[in-house]
GROMACS .gro file of C-alpha atoms in nm:
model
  319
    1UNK     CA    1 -15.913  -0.780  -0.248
    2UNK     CA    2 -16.153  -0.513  -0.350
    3UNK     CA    3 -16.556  -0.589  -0.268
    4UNK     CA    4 -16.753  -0.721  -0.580
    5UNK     CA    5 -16.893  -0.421  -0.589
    6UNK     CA    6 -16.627  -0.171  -0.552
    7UNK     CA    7 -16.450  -0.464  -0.845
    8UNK     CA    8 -16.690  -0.365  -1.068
    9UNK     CA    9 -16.683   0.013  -1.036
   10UNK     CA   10 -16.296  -0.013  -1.049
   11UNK     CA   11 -16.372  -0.295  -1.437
   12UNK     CA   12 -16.576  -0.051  -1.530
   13UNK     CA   13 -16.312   0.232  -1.514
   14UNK     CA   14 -16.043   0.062  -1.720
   15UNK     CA   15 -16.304  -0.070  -1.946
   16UNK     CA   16 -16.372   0.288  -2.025
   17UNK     CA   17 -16.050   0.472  -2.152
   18UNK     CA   18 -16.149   0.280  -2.494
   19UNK     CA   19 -15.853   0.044  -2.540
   20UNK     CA   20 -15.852  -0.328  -2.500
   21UNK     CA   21 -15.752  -0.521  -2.257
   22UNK     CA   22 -15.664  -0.884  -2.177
   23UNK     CA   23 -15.799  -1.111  -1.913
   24UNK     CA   24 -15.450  -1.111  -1.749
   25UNK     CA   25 -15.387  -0.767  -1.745
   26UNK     CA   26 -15.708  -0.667  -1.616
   27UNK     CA   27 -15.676  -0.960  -1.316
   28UNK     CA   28 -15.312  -0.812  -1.243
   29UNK     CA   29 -15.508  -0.449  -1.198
   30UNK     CA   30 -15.790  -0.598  -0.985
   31UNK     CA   31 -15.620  -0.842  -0.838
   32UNK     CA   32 -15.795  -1.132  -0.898
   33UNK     CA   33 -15.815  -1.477  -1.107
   34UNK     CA   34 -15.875  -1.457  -1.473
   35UNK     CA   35 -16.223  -1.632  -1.406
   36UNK     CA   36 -16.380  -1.385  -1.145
   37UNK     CA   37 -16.304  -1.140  -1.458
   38UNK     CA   38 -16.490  -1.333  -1.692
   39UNK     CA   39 -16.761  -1.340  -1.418
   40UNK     CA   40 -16.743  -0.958  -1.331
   41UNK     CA   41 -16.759  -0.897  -1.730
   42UNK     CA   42 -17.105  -1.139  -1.704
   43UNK     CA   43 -17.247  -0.899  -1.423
   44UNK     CA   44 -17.167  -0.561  -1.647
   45UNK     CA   45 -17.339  -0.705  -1.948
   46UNK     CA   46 -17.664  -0.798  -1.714
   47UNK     CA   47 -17.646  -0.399  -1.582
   48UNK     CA   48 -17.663  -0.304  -1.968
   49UNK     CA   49 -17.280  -0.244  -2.063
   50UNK     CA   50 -17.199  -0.391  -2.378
   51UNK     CA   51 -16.860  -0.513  -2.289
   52UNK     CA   52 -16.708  -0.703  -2.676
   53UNK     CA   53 -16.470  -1.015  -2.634
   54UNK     CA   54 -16.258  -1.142  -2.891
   55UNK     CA   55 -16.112  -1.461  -2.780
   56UNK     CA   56 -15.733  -1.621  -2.928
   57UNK     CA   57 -15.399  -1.472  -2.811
   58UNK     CA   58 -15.423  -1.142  -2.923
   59UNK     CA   59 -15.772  -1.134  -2.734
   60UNK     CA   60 -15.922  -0.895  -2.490
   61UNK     CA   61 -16.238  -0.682  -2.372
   62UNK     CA   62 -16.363  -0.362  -2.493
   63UNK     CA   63 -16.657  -0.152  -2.353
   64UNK     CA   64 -16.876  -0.093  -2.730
   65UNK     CA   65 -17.175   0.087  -2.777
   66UNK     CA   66 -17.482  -0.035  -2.647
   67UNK     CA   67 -17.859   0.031  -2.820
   68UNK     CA   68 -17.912   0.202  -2.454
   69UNK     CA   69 -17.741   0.472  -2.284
   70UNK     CA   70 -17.650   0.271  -1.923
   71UNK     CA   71 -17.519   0.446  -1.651
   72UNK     CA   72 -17.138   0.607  -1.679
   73UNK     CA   73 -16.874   0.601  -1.453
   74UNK     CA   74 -16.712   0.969  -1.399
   75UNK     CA   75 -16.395   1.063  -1.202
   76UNK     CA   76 -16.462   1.390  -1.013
   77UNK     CA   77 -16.297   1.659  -1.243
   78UNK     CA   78 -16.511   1.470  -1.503
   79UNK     CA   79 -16.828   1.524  -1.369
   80UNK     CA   80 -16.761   1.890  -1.270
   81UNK     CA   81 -16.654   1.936  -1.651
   82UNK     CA   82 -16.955   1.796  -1.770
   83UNK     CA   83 -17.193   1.948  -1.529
   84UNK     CA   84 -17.040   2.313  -1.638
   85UNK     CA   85 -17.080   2.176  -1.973
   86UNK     CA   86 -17.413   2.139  -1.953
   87UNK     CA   87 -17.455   2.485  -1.757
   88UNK     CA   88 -17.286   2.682  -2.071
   89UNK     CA   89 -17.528   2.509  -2.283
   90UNK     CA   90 -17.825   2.600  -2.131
   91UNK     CA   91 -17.769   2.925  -2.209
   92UNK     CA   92 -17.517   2.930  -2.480
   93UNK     CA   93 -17.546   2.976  -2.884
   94UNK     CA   94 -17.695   2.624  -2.956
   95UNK     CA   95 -18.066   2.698  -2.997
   96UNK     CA   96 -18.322   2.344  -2.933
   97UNK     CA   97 -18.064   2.175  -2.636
   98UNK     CA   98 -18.149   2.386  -2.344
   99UNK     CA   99 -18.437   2.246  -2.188
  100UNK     CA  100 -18.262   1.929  -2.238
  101UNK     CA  101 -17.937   2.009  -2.077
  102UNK     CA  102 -18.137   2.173  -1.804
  103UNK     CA  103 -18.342   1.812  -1.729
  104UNK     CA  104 -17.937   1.655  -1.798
  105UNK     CA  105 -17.810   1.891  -1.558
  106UNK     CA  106 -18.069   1.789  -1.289
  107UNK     CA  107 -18.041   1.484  -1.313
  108UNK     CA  108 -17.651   1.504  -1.266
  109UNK     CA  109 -17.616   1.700  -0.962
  110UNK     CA  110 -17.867   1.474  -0.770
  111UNK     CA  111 -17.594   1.257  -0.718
  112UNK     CA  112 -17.287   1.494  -0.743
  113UNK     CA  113 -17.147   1.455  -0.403
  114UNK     CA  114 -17.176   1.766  -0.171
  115UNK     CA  115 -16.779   1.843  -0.236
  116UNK     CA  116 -16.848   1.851  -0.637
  117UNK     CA  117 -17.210   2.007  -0.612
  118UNK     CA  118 -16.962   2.327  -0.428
  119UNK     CA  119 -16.786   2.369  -0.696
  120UNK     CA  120 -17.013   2.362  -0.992
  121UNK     CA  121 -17.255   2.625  -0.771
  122UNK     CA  122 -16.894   2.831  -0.719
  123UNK     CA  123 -16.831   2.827  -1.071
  124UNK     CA  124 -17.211   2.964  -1.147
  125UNK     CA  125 -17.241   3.192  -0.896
  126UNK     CA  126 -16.881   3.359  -0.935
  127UNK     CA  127 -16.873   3.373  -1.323
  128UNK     CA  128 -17.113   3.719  -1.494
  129UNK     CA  129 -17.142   3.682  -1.853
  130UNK     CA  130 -17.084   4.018  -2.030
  131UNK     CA  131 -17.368   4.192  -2.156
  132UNK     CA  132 -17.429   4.223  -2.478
  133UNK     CA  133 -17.192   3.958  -2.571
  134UNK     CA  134 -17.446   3.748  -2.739
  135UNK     CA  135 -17.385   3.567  -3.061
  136UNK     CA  136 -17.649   3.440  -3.290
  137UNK     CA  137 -17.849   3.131  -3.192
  138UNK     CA  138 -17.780   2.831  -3.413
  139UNK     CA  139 -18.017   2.525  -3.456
  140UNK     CA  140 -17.900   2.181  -3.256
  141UNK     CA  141 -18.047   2.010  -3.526
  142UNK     CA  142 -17.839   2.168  -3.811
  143UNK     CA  143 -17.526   2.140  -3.598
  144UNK     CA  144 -17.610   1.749  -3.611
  145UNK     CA  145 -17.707   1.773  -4.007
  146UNK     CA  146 -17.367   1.914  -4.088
  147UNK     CA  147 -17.162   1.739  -3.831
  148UNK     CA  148 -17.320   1.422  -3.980
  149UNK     CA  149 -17.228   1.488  -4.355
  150UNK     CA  150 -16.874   1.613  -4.218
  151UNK     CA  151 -16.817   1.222  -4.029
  152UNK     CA  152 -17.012   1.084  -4.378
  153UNK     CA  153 -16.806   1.258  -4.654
  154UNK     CA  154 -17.148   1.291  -4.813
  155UNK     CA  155 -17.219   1.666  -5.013
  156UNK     CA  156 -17.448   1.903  -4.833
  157UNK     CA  157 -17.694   2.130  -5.019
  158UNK     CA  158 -17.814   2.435  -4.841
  159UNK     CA  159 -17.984   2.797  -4.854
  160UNK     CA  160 -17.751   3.030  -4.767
  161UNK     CA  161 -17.781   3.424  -4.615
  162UNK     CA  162 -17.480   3.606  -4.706
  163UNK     CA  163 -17.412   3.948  -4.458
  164UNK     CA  164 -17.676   4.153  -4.670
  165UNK     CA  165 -17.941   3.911  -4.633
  166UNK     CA  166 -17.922   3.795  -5.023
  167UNK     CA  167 -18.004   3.450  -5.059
  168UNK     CA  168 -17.828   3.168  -5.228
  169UNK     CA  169 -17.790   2.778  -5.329
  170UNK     CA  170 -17.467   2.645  -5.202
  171UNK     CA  171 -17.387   2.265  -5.339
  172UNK     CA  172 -17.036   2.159  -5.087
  173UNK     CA  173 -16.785   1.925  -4.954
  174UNK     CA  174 -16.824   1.992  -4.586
  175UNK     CA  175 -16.533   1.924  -4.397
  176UNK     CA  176 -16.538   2.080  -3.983
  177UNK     CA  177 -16.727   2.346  -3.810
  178UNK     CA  178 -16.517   2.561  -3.569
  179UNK     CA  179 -16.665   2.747  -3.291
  180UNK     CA  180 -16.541   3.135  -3.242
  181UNK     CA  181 -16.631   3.418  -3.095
  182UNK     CA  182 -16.972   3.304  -2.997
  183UNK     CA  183 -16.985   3.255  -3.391
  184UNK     CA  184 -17.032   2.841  -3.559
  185UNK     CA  185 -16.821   2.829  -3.899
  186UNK     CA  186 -16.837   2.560  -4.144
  187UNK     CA  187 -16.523   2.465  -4.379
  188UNK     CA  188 -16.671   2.348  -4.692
  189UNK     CA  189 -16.487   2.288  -5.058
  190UNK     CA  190 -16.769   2.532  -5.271
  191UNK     CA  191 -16.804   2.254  -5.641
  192UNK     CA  192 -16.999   2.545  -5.806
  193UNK     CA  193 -16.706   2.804  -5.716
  194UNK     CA  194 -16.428   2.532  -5.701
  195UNK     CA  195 -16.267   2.683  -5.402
  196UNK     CA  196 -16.259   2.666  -4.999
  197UNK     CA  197 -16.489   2.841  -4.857
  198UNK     CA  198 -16.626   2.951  -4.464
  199UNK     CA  199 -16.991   2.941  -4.420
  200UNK     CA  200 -17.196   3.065  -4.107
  201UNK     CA  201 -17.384   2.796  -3.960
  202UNK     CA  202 -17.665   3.067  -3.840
  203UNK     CA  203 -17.708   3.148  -4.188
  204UNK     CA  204 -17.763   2.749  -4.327
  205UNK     CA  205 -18.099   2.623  -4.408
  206UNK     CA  206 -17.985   2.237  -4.520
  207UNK     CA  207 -18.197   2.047  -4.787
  208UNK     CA  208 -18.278   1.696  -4.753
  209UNK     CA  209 -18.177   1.459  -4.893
  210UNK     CA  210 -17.786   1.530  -4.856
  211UNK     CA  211 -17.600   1.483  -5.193
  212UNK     CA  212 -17.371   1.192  -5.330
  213UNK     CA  213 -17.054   1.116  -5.098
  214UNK     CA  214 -16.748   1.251  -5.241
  215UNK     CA  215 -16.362   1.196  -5.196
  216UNK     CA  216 -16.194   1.423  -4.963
  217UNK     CA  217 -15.954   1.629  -5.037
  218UNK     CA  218 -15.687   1.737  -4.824
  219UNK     CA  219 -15.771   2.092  -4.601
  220UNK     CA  220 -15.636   2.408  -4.675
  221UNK     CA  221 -15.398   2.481  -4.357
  222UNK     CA  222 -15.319   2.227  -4.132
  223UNK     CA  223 -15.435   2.433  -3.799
  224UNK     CA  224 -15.791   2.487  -3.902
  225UNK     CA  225 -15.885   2.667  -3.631
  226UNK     CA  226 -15.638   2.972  -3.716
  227UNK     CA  227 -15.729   2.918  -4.069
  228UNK     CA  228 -16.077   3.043  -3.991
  229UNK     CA  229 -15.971   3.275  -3.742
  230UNK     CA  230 -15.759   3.489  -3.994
  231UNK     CA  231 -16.040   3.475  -4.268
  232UNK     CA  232 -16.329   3.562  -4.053
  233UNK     CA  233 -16.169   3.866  -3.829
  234UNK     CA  234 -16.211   4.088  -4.088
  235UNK     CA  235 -16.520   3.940  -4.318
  236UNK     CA  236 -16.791   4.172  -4.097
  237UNK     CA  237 -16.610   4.510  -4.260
  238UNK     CA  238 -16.730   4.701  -4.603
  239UNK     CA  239 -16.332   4.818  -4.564
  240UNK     CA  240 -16.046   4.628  -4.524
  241UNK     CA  241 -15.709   4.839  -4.364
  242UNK     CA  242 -15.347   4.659  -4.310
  243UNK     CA  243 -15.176   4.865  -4.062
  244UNK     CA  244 -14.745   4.837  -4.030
  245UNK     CA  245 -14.719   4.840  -3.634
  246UNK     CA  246 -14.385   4.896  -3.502
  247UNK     CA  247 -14.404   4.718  -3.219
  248UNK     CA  248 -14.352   4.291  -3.143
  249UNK     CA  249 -14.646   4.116  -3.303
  250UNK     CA  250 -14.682   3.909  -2.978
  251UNK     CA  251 -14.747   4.283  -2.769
  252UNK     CA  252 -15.001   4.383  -3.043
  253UNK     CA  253 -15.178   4.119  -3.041
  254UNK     CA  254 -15.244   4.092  -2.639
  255UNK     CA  255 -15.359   4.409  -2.655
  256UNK     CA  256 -15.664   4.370  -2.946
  257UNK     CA  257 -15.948   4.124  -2.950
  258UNK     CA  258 -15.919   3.849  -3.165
  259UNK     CA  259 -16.237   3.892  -3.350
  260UNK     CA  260 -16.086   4.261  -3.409
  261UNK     CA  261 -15.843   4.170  -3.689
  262UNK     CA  262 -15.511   3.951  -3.722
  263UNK     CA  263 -15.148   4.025  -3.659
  264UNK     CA  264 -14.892   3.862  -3.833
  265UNK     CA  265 -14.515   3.914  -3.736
  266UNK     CA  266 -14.252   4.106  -3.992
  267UNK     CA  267 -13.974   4.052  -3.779
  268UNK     CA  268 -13.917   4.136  -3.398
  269UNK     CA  269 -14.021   4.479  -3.364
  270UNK     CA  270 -14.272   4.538  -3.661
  271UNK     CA  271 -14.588   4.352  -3.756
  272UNK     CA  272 -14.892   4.402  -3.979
  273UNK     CA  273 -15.238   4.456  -3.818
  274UNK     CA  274 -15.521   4.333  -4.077
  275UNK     CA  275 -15.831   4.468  -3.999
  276UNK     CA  276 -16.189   4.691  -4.117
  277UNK     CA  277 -16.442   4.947  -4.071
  278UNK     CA  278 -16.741   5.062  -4.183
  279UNK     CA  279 -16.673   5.415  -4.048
  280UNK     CA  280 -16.315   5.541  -4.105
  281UNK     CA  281 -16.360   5.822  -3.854
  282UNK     CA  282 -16.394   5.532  -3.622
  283UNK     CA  283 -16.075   5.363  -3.753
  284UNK     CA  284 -15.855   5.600  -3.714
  285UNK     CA  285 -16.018   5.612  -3.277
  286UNK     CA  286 -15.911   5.263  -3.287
  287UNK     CA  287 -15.588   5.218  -3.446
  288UNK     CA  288 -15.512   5.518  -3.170
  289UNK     CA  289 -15.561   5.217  -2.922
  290UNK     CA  290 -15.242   5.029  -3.040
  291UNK     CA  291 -15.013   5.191  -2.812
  292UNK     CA  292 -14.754   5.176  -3.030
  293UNK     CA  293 -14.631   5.367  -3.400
  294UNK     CA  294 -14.810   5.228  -3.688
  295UNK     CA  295 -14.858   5.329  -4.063
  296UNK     CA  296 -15.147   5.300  -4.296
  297UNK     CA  297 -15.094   5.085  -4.589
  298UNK     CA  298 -15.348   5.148  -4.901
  299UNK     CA  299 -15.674   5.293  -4.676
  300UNK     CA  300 -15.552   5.667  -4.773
  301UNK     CA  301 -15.941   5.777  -4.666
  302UNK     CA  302 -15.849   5.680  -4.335
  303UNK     CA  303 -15.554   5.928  -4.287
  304UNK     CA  304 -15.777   6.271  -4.294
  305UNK     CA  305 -15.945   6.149  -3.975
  306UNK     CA  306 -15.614   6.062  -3.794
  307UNK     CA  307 -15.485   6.410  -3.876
  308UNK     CA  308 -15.810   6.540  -3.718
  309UNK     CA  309 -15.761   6.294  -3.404
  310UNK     CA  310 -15.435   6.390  -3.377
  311UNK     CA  311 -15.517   6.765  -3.350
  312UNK     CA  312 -15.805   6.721  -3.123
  313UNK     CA  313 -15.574   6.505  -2.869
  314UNK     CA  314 -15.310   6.790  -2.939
  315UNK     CA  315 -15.580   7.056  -2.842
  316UNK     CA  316 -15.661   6.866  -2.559
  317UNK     CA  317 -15.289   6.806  -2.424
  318UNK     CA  318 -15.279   7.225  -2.424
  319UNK     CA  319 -15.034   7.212  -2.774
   0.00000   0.00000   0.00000
């Protein structure tokens, strides 16, 4: 039979995977009577954890949410996740958190045993950001604001910068914020432009109060994430250019960035590159970096400078 102490570590674990459990099951797992688990529950709620029991057949105990934060209980990858967590946002796009995580982060690897405290320092000391990979900083407290309205259902009202610095009133539904490319997005149904629309969350200024709560309506695309991904690749661009690639769409796209543009398969040797420019000189360099045939589909500017490419490489090559 496991210590009292080492008991209540090991109550503490099952209480917190966030299901419920009954008396009996938990005494099978500690091995012990169904009393000393009512007793071991008594000693958690005196440390602070607000463990919730319903009593009748169907009855059990649940670890709720307390009105203070008391200690947690972390298995070893879990505290090495959250310790590089807090690492990543210390100096990462959320603007307002990092003196916080810092002081969270400190406060953490005072106790991280000497094993873990290894490999968090490994994973610091072995990882180099690249330079000049920066994204824009975005405002903790905004994240919160829209998150917030997102949980609530409640309309969000907000100044808006579009990519020319022109300012605007947007009234929306918001619905989830995905995080790409060192970039925040918000998902948001537009009621002044009755459409979906993708907002950049470095760009939002919210008003207070938030507007009435609404009904919500069901999202564009199922996958979200990609949703965003194929609608913001290209949005930087004055140009848009859909290339035909002859080549598998799966090769093309290992071989480009993802914030470069999207690929989308044709069938298994041809796909269609979607992608932009401001310069079409530079373009026409790029598409060269495909490594593969390709034709230009209704950018005809963009051919003159891949006729000139293709005479300076032939110049080059001795032709």
């Amino acid at each position: 039979m496991l210590e009292t102490s080492a008991r209540l570590l090991r109550l503490l674990s099952l209480l917190q995977t966030h299901r419920d459990w009954t008396g009996t099951e938990l005494a099978e797992r500690l091995d012990v009577t169904p009393r000393t688990v009512r007793n071991d529950v008594e000693r958690l709620r005196s440390l602070g954890y607000p463990v919730h029991a319903t009593r009748g057949a169907a009855g059990g105990y649940r670890l709720g949410a307390g009105a203070s934060l008391p200690p947690l209980l972390l298995d070893d990858e879990e505290a090495v996740a959250v310790a590089v967590g807090l690492r990543t946002a210390a100096g990462g796009t959320v603007s307002g958190i990092e003196e916080t995580s810092l002081r969270a982060l400190a406060k953490l690897e005072q106790v991280l045993p000497n094993h873990l405290r290894r490999r968090v320092n490994a994973l610091q000391t072995y990882t180099v950001p690249v330079p000049g990979q920066e994204g824009p900083r975005v405002d903790a407290d905004v994240l919160t604001t829209i998150a917030a309205a997102c949980r609530d259902h409640e309309r969000l009202r907000f100044d808006y910068r579009d990519h020319s610095g022109a300012a605007t009133l947007r009234n929306v539904e918001p619905y989830r914020m995905v995080h790409r490319g060192r970039r925040w997005y918000l998902v948001a149904w537009d009621t002044q432009r009755e459409d979906w629309r993708i907002f950049r969350v470095d760009r939002i200024a919210p008003r207070t109060p938030s507007g009435p709560r609404f009904t919500p309506r069901p999202l564009p695309e199922e996958d979200i994430a990609e949703y965003v991904s194929a609608r913001v690749s290209v949005a930087p661009w004055r140009t848009r250019v859909r290339v035909t690639v002859h080549a598998p769409a799966a090769e093309i796209a290992a071989r480009v960035p993802a914030f470069a543009g999207s690929v989308e398969p044709v069938d298994e040797e041809t796909c269609v590159f979607t992608t932009g420019y401001d310069n079409p000189e530079t373009m026409a360099a790029w598409l060269g970096l495909l490594g593969a045939d390709f034709s230009v589909q209704d950018t005809p500017e963009v051919i003159p400078h891949l006729r000139e490419l293709a005479d300076r490489f032939a110049r080059a090559a001795g032709d």
